Coordinates of C-alpha atoms and ligand atoms in Angstrom, one line a residue:
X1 CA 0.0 0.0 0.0
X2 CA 1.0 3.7 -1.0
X3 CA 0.3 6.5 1.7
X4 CA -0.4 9.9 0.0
X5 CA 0.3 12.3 2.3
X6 CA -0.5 16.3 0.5
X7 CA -0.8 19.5 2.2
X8 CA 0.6 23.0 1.8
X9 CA 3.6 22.5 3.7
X10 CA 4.0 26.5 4.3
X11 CA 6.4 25.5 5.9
X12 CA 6.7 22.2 6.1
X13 CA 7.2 20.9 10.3
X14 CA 7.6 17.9 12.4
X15 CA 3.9 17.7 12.3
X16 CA 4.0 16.6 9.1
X17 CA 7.0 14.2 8.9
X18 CA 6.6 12.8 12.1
X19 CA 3.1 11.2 11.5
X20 CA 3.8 10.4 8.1
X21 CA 6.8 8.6 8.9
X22 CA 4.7 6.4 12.2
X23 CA 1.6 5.8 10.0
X24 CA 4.6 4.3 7.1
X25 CA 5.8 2.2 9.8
X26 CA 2.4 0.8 11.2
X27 CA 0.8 0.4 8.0
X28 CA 4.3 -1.5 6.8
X29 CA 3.8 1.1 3.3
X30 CA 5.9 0.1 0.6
X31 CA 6.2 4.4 0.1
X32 CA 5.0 7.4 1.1
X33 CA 4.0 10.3 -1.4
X34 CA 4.6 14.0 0.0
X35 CA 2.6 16.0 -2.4
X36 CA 2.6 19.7 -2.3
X37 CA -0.8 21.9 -3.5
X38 CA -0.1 24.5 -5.9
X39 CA -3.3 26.5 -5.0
X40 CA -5.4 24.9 -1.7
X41 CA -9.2 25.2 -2.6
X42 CA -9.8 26.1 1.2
X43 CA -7.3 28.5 2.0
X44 CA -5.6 31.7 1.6
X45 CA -3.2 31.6 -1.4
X46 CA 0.1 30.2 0.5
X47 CA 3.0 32.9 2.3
X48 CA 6.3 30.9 1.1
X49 CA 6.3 30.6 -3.1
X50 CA 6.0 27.4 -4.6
X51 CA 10.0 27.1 -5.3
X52 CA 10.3 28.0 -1.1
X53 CA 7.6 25.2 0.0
X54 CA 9.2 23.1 -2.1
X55 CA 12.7 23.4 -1.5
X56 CA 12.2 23.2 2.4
X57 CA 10.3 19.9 1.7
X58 CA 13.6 18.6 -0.4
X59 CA 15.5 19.3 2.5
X60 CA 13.0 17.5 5.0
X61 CA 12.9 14.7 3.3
X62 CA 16.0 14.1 2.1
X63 CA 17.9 10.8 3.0
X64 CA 14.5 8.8 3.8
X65 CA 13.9 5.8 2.1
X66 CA 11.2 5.1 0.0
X67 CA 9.9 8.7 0.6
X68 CA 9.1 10.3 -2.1
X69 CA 8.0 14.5 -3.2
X70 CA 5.7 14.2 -5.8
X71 CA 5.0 17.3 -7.6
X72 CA 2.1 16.5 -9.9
X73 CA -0.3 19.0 -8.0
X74 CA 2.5 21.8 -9.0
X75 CA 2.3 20.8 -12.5
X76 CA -1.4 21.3 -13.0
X77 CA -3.3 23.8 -13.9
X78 CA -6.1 25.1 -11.7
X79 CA -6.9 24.2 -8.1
X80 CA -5.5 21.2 -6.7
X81 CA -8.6 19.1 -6.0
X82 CA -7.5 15.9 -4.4
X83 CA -9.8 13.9 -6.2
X84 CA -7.9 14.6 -9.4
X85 CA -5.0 14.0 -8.1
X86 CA -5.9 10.6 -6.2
X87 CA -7.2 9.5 -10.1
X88 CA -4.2 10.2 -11.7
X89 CA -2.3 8.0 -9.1
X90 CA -4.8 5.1 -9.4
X91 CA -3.6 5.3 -13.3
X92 CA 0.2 5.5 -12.2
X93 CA -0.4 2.3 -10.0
X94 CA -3.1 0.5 -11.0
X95 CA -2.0 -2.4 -9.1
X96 CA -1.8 -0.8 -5.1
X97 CA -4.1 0.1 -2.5
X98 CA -3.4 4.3 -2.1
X99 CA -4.0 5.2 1.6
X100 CA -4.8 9.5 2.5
X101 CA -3.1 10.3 5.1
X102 CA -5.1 13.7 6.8
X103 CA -5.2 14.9 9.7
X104 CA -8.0 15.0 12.1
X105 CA -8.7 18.5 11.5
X106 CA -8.8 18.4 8.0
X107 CA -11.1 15.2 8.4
X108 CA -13.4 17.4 10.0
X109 CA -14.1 19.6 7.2
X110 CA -13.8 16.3 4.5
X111 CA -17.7 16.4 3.5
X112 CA -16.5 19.5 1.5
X113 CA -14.0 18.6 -0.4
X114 CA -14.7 18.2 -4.6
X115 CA -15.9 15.2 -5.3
X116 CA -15.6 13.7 -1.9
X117 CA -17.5 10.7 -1.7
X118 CA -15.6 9.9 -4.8
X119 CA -12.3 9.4 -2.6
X120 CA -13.6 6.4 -0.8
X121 CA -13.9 4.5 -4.3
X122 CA -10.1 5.1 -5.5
X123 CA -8.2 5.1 -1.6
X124 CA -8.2 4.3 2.2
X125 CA -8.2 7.0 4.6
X126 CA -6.0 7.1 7.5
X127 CA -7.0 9.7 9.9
X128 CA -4.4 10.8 12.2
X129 CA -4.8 12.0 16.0
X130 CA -4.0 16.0 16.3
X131 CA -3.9 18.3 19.5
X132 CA -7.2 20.4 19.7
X133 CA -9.3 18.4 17.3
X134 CA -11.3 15.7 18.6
X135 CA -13.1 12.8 16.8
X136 CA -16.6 13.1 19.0
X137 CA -16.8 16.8 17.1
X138 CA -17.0 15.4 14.0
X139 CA -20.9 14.2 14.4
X140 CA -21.7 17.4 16.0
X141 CA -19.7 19.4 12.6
X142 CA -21.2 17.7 9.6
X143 CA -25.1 16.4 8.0
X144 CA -25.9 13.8 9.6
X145 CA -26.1 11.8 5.8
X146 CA -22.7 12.5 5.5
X147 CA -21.2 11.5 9.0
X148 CA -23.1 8.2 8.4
X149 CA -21.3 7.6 5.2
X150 CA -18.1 8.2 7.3
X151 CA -19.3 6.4 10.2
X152 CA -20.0 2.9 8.4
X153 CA -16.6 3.4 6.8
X154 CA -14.8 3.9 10.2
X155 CA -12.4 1.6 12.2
X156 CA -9.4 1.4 14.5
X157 CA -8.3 -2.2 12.9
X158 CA -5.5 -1.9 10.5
X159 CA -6.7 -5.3 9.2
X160 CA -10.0 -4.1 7.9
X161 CA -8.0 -1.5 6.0
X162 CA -5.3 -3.9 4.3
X163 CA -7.5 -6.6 3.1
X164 CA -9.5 -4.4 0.6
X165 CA -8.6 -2.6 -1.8
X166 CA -10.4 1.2 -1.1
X167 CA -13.1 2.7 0.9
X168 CA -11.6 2.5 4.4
X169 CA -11.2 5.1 7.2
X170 CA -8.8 3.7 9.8
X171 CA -8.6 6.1 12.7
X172 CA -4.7 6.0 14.2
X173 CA -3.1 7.9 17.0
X174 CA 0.3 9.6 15.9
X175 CA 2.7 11.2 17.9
X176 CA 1.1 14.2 19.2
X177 CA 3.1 18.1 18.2
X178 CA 1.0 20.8 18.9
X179 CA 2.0 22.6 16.1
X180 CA 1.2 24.3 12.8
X181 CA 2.2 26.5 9.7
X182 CA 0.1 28.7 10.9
X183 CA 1.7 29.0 13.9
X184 CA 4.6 29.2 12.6
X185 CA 4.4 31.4 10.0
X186 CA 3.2 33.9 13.2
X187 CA 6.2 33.6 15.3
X188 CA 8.1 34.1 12.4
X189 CA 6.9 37.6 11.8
X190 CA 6.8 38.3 15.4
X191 CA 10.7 37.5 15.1
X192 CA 10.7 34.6 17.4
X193 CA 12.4 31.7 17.2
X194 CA 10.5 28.2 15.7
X195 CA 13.9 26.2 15.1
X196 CA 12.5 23.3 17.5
X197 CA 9.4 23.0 15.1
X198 CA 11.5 21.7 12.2
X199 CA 14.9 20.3 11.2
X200 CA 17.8 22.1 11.5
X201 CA 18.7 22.5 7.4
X202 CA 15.2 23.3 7.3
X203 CA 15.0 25.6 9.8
X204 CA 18.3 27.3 7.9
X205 CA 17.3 27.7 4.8
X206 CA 13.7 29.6 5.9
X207 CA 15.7 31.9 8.1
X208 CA 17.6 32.4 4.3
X209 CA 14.5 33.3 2.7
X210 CA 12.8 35.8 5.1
X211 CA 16.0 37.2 5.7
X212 CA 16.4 37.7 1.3
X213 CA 12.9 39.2 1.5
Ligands
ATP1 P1 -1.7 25.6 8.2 O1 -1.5 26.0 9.6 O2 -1.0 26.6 7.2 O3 -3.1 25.3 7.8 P2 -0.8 22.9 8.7 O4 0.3 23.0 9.7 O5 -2.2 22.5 9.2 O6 -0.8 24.3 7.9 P3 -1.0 21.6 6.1 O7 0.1 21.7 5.1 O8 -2.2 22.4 5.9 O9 -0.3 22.0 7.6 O10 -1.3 20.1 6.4 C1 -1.0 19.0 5.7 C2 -1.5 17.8 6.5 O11 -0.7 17.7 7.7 C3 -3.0 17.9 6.9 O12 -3.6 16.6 6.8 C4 -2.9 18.2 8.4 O13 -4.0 17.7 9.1 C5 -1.6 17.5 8.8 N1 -0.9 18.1 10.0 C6 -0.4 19.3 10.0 N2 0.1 19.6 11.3 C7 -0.1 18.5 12.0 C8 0.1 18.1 13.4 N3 0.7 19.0 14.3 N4 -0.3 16.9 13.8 C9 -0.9 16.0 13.0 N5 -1.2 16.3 11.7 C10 -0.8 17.5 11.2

């Protein structure tokens, strides 16, 4: 199985790489996919340019095995719906399960997403624990039609995931980093210091580009 892991990465953080990398372990993934949007349908146009987020994920990633950057969000045209993107990957490996990797936060808001019943017929889902956002919100946050499509889909056993082929949303706690871009991108302007949020080269070559600006 192939986890798909794709986000803005604006900058990129340990609460990114560190849950990818425990879900690649649990699941036993044969990869993982880091793919960066080029314009995220539900957000602000990104701070850092596409070259910045891009680079900085380079340099996170870097020296992992069977981790991969995968830029064929940046290559297209438009917004980066991750339906399209998921399609395109079913045609580039016909022959694996794909699991999402989101977190629970963006779970939360999933029942928006293009298309996004549409997901659970091309890939798994693998929901991942993060601080401040709690599954037992998710009944009270969505139509109740659409949490019970979710619901019927939902485990905790990693074997109901493996042995099919799509359609599965296994719920698995990560290592829990109470952190985000966001956050980040804040401190950064307020001139503080984030180095502890990120790897060292990474944090390095940021500093680098706010300090160019
Ligand atoms: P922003 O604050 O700019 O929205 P972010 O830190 O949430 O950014 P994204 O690039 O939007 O990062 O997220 C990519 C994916 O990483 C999403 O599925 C998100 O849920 C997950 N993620 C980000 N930070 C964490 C964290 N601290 N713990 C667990 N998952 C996280």
């Amino acid at each position: 199985m192939i986890g798909i892991f794709g986000g803005t990465f604006d900058p990129v953080h340990y609460g990114h790489i560190k849950p990818a990398l425990s879900i690649k372990q649990a699941l036993n993934l044969t990869q993982i996919r880091f793919i960066p949007n080029r314009i995220p349908p539900h957000r602000e146009p990104p701070w850092l340019s596409v070259a910045q987020r891009l680079s900085l994920l380079k340099t996170a990633l870097h020296g992992y095995s069977d981790v991969f950057i995968d830029e064929r969000e940046l290559n297209r045209d438009g917004l980066s719906y991750m339906a399209d993107t998921l399609k395109s990957l079913r045609s580039d490996f016909p022959d694996e399960s794909l699991c999402l990797i989101i977190g629970m936060d963006a779970f939360i808001g999933i029942n928006t997403w293009h298309q996004w019943r549409s997901l659970f017929d091309l890939c798994h889902l693998v929901v991942t624990t993060r601080p401040g956002f709690e599954q037992n919100t998710i009944a009270e946050q969505m139509r109740a039609s659409d949490y019970q499509f979710l619901s019927e889909r939902m485990t905790q056993d990693i074997n109901e995931i493996t042995s099919k082929k799509t359609g599965g949303i296994l719920l698995k706690s990560v290592p829990q980093l109470d952190i985000s871009s966001t956050h980040i991108r804040a401190r950064l302007l307020a001139g503080e210091d984030v180095s502890q949020w990120m790897p060292e080269e990474v944090y390095l070559q940021l500093r680098g580009f706010i300090d160019d600006d």
